[in-house]
PDB file of C-alpha atoms and ligand atoms in Angstrom:
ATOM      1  CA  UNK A 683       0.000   0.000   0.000  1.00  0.00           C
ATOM      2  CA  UNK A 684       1.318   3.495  -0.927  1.00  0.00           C
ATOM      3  CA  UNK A 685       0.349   6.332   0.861  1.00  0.00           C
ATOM      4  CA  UNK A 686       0.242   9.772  -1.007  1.00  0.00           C
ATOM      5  CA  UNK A 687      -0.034  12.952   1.390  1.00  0.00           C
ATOM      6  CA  UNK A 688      -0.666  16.256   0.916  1.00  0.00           C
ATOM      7  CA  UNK A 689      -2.194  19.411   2.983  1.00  0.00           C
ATOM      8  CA  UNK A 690      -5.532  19.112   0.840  1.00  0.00           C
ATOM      9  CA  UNK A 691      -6.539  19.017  -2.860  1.00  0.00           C
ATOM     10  CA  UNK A 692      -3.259  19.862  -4.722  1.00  0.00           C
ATOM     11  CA  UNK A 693      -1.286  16.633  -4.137  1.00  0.00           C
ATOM     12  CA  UNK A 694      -4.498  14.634  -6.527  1.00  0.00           C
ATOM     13  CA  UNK A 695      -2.136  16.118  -9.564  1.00  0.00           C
ATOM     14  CA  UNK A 696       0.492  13.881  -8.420  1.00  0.00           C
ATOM     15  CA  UNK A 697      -1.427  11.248  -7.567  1.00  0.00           C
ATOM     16  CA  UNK A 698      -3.630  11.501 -11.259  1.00  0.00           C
ATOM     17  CA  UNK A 699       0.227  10.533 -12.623  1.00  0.00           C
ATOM     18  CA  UNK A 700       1.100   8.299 -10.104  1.00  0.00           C
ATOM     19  CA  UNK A 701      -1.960   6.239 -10.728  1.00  0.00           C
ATOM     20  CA  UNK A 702      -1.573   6.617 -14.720  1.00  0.00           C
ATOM     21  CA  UNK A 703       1.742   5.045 -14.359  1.00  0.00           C
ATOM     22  CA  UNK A 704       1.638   2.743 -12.045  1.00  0.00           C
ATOM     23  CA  UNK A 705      -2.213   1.411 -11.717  1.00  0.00           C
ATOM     24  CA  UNK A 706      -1.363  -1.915 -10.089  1.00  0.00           C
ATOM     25  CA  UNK A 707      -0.685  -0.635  -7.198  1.00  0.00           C
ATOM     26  CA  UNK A 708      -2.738   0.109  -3.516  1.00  0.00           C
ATOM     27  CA  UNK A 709      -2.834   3.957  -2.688  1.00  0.00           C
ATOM     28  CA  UNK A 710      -4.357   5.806   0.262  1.00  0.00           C
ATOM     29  CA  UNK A 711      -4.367   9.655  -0.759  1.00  0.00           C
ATOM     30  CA  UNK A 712      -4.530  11.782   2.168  1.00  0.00           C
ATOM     31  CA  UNK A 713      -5.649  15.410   1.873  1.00  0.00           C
ATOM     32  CA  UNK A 714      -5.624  17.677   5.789  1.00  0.00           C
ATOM     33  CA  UNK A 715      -7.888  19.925   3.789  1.00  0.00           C
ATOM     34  CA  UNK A 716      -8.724  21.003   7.367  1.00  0.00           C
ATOM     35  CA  UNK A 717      -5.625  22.516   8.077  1.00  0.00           C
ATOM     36  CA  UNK A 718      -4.527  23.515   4.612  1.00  0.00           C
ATOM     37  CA  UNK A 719      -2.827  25.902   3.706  1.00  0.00           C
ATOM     38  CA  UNK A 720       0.548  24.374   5.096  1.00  0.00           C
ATOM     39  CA  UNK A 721       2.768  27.196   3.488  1.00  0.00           C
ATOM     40  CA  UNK A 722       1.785  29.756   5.460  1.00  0.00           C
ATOM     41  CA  UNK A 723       2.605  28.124   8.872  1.00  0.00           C
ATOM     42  CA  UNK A 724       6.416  27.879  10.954  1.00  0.00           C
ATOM     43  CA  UNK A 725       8.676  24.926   9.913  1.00  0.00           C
ATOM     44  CA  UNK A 726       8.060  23.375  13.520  1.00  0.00           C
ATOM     45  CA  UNK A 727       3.907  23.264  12.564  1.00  0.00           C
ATOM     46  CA  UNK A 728       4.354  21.804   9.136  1.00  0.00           C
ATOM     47  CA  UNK A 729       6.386  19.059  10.752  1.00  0.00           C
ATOM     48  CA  UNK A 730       4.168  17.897  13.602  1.00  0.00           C
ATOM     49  CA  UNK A 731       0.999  18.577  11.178  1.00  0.00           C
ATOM     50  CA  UNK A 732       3.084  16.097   8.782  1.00  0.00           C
ATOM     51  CA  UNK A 733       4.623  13.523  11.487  1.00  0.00           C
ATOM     52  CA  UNK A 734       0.860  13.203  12.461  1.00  0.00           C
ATOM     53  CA  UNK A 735      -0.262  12.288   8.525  1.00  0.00           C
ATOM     54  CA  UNK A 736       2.527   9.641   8.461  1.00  0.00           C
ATOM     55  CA  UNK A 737       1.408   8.050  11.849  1.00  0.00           C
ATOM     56  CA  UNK A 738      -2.041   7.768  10.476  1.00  0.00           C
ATOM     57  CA  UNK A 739      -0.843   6.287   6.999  1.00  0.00           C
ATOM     58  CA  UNK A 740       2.050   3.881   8.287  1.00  0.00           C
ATOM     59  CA  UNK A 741      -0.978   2.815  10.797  1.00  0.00           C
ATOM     60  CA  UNK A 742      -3.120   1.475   8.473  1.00  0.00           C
ATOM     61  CA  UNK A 743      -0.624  -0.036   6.741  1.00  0.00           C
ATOM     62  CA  UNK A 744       1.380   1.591   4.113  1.00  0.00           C
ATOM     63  CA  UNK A 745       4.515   0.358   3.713  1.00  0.00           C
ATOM     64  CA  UNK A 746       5.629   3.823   1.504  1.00  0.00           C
ATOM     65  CA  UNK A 747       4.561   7.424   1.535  1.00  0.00           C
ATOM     66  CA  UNK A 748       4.791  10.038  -1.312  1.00  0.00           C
ATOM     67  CA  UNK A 749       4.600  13.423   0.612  1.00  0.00           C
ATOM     68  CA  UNK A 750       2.932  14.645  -2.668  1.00  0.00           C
ATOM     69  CA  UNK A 751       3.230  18.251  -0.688  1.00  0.00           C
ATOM     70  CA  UNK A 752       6.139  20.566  -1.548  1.00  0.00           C
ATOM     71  CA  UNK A 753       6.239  22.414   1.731  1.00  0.00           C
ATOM     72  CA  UNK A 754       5.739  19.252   3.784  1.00  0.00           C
ATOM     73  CA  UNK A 755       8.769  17.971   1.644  1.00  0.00           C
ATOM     74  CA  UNK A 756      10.826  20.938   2.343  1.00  0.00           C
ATOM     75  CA  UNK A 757      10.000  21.509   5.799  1.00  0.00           C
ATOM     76  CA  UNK A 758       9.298  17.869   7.452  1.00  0.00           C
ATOM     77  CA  UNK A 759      11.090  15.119   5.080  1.00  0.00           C
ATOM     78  CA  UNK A 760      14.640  15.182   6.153  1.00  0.00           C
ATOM     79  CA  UNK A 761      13.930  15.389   9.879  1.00  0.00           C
ATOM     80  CA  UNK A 762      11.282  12.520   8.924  1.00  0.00           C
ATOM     81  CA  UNK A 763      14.095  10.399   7.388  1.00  0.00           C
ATOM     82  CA  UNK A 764      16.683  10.874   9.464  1.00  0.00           C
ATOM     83  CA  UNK A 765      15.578  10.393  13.006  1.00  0.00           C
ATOM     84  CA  UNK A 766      11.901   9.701  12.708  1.00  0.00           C
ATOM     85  CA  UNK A 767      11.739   6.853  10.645  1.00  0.00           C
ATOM     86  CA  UNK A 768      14.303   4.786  11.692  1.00  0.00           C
ATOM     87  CA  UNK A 769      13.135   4.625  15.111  1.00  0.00           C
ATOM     88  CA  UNK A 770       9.776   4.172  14.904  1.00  0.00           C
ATOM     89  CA  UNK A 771       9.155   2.917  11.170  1.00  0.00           C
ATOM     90  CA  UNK A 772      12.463   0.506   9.987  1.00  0.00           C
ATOM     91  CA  UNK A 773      11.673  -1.271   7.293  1.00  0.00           C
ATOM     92  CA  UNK A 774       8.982   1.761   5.859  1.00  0.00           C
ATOM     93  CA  UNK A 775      10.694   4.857   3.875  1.00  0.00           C
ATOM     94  CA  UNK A 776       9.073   7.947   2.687  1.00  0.00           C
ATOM     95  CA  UNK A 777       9.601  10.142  -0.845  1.00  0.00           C
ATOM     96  CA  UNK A 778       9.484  13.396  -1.219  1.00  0.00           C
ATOM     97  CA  UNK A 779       8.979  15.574  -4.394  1.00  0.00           C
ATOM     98  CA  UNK A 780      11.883  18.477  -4.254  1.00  0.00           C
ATOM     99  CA  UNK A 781      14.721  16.648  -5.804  1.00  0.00           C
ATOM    100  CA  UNK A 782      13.104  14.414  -8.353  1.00  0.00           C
ATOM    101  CA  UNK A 783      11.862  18.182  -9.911  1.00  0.00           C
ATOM    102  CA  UNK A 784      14.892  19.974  -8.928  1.00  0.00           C
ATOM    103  CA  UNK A 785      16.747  16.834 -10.741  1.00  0.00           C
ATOM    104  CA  UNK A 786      14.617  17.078 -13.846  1.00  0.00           C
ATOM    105  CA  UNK A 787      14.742  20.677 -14.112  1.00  0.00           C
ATOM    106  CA  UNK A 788      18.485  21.255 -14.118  1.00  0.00           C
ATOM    107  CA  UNK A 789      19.117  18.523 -17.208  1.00  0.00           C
ATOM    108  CA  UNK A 790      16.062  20.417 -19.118  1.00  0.00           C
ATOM    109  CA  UNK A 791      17.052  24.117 -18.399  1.00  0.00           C
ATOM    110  CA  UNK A 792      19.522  25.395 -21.007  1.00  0.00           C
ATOM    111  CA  UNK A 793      20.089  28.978 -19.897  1.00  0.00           C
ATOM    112  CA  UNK A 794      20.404  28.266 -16.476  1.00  0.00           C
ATOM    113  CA  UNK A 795      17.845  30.503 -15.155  1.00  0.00           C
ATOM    114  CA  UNK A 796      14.942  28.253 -13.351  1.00  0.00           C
ATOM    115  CA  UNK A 797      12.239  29.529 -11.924  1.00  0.00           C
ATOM    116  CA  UNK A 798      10.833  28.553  -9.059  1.00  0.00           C
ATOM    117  CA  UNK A 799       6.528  29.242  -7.822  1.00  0.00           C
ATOM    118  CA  UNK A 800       5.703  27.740  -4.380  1.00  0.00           C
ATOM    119  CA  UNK A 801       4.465  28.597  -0.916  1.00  0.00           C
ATOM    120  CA  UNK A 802       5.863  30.815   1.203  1.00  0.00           C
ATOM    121  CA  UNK A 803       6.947  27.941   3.125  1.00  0.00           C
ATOM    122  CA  UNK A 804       8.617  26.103   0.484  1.00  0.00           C
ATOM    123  CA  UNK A 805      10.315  29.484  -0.522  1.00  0.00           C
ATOM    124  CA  UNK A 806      11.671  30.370   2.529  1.00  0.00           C
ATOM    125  CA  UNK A 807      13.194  27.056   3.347  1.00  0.00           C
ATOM    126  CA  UNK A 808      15.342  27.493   0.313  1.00  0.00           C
ATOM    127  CA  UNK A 809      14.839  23.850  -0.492  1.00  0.00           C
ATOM    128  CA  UNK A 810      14.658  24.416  -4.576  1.00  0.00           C
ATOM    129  CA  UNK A 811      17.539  26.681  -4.023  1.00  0.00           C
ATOM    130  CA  UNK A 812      19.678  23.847  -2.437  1.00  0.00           C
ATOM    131  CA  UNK A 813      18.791  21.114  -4.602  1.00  0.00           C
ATOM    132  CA  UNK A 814      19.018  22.956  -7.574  1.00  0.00           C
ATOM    133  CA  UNK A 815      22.542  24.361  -7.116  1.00  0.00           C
ATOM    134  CA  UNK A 816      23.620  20.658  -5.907  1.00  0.00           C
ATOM    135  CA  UNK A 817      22.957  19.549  -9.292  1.00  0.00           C
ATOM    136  CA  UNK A 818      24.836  22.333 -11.034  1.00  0.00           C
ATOM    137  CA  UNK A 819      25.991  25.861  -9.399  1.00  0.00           C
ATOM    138  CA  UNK A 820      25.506  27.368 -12.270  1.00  0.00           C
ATOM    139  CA  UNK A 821      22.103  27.536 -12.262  1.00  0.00           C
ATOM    140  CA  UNK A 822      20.492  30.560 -11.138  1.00  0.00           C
ATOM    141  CA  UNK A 823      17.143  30.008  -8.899  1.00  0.00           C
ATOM    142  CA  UNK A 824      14.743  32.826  -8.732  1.00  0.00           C
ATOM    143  CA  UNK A 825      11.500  32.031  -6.737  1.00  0.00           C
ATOM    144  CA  UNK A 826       7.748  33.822  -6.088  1.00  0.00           C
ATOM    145  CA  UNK A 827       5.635  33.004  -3.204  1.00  0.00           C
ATOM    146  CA  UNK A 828       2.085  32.480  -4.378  1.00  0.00           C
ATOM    147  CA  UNK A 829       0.370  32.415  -1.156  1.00  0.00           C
ATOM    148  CA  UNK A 830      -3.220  33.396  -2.597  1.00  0.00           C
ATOM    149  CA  UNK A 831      -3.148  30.505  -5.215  1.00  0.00           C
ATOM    150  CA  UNK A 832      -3.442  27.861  -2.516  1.00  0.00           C
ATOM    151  CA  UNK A 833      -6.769  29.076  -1.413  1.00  0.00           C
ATOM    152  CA  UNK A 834      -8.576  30.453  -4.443  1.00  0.00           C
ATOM    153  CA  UNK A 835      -8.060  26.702  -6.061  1.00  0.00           C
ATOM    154  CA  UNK A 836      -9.285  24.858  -2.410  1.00  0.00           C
ATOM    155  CA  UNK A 837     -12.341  27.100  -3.003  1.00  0.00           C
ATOM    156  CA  UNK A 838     -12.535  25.636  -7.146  1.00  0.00           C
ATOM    157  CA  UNK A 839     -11.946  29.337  -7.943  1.00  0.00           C
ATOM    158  CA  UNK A 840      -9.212  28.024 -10.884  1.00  0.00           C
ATOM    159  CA  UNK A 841     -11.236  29.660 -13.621  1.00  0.00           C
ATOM    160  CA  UNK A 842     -12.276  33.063 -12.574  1.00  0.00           C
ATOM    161  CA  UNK A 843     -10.701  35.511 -14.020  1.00  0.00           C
ATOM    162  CA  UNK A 844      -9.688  37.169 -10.504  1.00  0.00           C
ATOM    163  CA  UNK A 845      -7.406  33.722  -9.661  1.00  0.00           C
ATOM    164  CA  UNK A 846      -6.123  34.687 -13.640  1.00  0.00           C
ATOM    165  CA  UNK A 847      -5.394  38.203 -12.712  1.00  0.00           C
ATOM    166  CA  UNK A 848      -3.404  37.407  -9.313  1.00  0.00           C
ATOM    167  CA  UNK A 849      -1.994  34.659 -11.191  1.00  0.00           C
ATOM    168  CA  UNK A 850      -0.280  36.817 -13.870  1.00  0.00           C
ATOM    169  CA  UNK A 851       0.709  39.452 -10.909  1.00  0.00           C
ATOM    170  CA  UNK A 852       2.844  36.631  -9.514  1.00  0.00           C
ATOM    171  CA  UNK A 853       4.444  35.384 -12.765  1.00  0.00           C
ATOM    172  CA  UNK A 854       5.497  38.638 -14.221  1.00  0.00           C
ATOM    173  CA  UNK A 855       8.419  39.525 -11.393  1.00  0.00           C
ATOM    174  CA  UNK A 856       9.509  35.697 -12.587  1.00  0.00           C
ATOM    175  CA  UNK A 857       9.855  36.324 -16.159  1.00  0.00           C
ATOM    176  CA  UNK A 858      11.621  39.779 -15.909  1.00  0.00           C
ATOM    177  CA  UNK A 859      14.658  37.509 -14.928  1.00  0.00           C
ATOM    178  CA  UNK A 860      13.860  35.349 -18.341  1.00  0.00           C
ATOM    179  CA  UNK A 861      14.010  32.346 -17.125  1.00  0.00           C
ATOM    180  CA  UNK A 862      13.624  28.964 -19.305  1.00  0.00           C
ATOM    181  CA  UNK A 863      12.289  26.168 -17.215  1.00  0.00           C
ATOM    182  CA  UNK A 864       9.317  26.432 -14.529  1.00  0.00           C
ATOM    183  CA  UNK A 865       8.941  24.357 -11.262  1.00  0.00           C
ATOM    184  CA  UNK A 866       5.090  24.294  -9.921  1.00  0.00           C
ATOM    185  CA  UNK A 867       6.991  23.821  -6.528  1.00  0.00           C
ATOM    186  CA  UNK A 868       3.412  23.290  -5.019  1.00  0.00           C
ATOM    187  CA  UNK A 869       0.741  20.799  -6.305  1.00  0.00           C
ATOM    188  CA  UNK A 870      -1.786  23.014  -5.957  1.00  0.00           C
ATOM    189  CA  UNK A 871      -0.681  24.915  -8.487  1.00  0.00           C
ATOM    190  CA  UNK A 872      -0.916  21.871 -11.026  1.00  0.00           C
ATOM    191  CA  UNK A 873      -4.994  22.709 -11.474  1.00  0.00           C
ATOM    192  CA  UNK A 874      -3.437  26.063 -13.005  1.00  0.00           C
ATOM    193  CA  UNK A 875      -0.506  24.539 -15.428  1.00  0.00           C
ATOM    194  CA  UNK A 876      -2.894  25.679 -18.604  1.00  0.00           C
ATOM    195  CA  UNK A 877      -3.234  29.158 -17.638  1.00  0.00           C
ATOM    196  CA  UNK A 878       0.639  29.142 -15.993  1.00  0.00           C
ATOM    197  CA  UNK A 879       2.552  28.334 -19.201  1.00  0.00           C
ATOM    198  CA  UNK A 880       0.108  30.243 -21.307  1.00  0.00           C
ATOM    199  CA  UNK A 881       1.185  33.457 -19.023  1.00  0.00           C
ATOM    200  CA  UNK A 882       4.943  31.882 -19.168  1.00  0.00           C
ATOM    201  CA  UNK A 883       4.837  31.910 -22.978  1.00  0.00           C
ATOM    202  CA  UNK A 884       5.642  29.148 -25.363  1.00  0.00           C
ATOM    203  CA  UNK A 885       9.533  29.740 -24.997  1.00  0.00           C
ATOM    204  CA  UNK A 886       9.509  28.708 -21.484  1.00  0.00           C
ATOM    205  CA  UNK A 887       8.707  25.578 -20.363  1.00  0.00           C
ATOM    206  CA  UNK A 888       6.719  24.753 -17.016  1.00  0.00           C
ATOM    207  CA  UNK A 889       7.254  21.337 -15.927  1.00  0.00           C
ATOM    208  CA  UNK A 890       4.864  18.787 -14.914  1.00  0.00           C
ATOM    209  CA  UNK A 891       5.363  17.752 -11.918  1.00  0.00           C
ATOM    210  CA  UNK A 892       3.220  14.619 -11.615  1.00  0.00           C
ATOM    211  CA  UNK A 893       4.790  13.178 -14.360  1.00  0.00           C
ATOM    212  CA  UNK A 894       7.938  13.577 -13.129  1.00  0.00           C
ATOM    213  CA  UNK A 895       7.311  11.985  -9.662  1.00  0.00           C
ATOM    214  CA  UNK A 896       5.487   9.265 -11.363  1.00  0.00           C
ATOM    215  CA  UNK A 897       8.621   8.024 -13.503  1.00  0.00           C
ATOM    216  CA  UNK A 898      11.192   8.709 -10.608  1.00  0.00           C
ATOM    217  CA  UNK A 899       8.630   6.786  -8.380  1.00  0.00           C
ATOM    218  CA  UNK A 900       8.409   3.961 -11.038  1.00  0.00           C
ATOM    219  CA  UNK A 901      11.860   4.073 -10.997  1.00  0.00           C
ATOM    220  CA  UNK A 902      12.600   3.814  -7.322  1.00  0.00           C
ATOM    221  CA  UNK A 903      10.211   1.342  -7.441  1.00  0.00           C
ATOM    222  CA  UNK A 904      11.974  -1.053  -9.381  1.00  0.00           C
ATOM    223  CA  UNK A 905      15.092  -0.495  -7.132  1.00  0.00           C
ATOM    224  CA  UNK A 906      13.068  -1.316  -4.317  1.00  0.00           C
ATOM    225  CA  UNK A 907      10.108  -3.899  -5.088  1.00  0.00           C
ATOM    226  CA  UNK A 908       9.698  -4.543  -1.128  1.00  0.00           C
ATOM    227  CA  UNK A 909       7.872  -1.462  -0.914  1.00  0.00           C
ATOM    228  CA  UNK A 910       4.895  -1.758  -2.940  1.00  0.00           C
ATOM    229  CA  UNK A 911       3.341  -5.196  -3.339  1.00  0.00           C
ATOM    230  CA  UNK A 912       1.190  -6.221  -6.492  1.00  0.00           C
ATOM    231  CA  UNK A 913      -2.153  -7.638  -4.595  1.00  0.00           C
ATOM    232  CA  UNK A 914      -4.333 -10.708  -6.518  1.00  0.00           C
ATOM    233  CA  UNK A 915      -7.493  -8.361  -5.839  1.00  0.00           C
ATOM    234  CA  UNK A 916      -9.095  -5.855  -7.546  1.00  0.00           C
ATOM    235  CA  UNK A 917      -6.204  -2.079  -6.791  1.00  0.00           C
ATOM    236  CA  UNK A 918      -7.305  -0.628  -3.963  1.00  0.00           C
ATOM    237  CA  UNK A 919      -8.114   3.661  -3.864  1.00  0.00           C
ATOM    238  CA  UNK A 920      -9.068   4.970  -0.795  1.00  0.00           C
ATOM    239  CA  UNK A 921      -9.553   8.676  -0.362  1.00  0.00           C
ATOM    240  CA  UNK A 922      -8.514  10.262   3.077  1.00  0.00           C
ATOM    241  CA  UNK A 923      -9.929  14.184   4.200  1.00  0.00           C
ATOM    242  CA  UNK A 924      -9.540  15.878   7.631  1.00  0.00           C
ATOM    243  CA  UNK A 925     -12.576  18.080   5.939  1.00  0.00           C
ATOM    244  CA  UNK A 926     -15.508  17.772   4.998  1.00  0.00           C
ATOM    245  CA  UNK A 927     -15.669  14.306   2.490  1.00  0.00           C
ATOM    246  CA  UNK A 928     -18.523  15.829   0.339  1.00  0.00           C
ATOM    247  CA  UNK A 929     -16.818  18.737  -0.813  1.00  0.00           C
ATOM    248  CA  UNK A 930     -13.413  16.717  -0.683  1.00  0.00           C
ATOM    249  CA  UNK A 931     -15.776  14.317  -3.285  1.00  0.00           C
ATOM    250  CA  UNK A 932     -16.618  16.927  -5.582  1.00  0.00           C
ATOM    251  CA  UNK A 933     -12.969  18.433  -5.708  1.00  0.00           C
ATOM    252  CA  UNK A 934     -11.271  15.581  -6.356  1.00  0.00           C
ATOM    253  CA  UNK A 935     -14.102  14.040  -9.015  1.00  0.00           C
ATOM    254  CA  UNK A 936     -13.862  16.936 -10.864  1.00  0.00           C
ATOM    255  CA  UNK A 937      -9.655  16.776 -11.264  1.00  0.00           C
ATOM    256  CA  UNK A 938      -9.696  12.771 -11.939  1.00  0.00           C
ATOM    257  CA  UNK A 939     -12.643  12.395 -13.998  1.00  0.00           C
ATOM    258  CA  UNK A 940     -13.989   9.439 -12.279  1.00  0.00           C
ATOM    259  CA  UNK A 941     -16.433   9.161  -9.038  1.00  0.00           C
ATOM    260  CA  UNK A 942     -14.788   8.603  -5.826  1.00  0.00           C
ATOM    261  CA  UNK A 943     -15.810   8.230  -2.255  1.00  0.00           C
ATOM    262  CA  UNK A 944     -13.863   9.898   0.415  1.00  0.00           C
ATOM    263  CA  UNK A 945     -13.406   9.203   4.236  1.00  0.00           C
ATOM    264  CA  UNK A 946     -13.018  11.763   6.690  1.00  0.00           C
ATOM    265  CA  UNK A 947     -10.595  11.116   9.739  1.00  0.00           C
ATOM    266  CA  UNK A 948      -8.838  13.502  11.944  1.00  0.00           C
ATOM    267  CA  UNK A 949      -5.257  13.924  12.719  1.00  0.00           C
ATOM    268  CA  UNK A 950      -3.481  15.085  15.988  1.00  0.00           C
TER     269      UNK A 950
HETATM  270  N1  LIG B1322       0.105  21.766  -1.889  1.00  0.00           N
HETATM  271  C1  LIG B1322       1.136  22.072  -1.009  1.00  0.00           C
HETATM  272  C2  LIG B1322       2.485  22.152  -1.639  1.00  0.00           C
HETATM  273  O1  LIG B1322       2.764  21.437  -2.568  1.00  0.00           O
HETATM  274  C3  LIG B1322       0.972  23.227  -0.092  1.00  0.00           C
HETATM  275  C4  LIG B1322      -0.233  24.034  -0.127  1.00  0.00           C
HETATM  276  C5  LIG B1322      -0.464  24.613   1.221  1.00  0.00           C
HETATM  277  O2  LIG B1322      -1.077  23.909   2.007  1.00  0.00           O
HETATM  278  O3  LIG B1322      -0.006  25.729   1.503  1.00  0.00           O
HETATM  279  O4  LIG B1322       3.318  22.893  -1.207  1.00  0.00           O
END
């Protein structure tokens, strides 16, 4: 069983890809719609608010977790990996999404100039910064915090043309520095990628970011088979929510195309 996590609705555009790729296996998608945004909250918050999601998914069995969330990946996953997990969880490992993009983006940029949109938590952390200059120095990072975005799409505001407008607000600072490759550093933002590289223009290229932690999961996945089992039945899909499951229902219908039924649980 796979778990995916993320602070609400954004992390279904990773999961859409994970699924498309690999269908044969189990996934539990957990959204803390509840407590979403993360971005906006301390590093200490977005790692207790995360330690608590893993808990919840290793507990009901997931042997793997895909923090599909880019702040919960920059703020929580190292401290996660490195003293967390080995205590409590041996034997389980979780993923997180900030170096399979940074990876990806540094082969496909070719002037070196990457650009970066995410929370204000992912921002400040650096994390894109770090990862992206570990892969080559060169490369020249410049980042916008998009803190309205996050909202505006919880509330299925992605088409007015007031998300548009604030939108194109935060991506013109970005090009002024002309970059040529574009990280969606938060999976919200993946219910915008239309309307972001239209704004970007076609010379720039915004990456998709559930493809890309689809194949490097695929890939890890083949390194590491013990982590994801092939069941006889029927793939499982269960939808978590700390929210309301209705709405959570709708949302999530909507971006997959397909009917789902959610569960909602509650964290602490
Ligand atoms: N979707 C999350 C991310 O990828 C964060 C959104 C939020 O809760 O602020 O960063």
């Amino acid at each position: 069983m796979i778990g995916v996590f993320d602070s609400g609705l954004g992390g279904l555009t990773i999961f859409k890809s994970i699924e498309k790729k690999l269908p044969q296996f189990d996934y539990i998608y957990l959204g803390d719609n509840a407590r979403t945004p993360y971005g906006n909250h301390s590093q200490e918050v977005i790692y207790e608010y995360t330690r608590q999601a893993v808990d919840y998914l290793f507990g009901l069995g997931c042997t793997l977790i895909v923090l599909a969330c880019n702040t919960a990946s920059s703020d929580a996953l190292q401290k996660l990996q490195q003293s967390y997990l080995p205590k409590k969880y041996p034997g389980k490992n979780i993923l997180g999404v900030i170096r399979p993009l940074a990876e990806l983006a540094s082969v496909a940029t070719k002037n070196k100039v990457v650009a970066v949109m995410g929370t204000r938590g992912t921002v400040e952390s650096k994390s894109y910064i770090r990862e992206l200059q570990l892969q080559n120095l060169k490369i020249k990072v410049v980042q916008q915090a998009c803190p309205l975005l996050v909202p505006l799409i919880e509330e299925n505001w992605e088409k007015y043309s007031e998300t548009k407008m604030i939108l194109k607000k935060y991506i013109r600072p970005l090009k002024s520095h002309f970059p040529d490759t574009v990280i969606l550093g938060c999976t919200h933002y993946g219910w915008l990628q239309k309307d972001i590289q239209k704004y970007f223009g076609k010379n720039i290229k915004v990456l998709d970011s559930g493809k890309i932690v689809a194949d490097k999961l695929s890939e890890y996945l083949s390194k590491h088979p013990e982590y994801a089992h092939v069941s006889k039945n029927k793939a499982q899909r269960i939808f978590l929510t700390t929210d309301d499951q209705k709405r959570f229902e709708i949302a999530a219908q909507k971006y997959l195309g397909r009917k789902i039924k959610a569960e909602k649980i509650s964290l602490q």
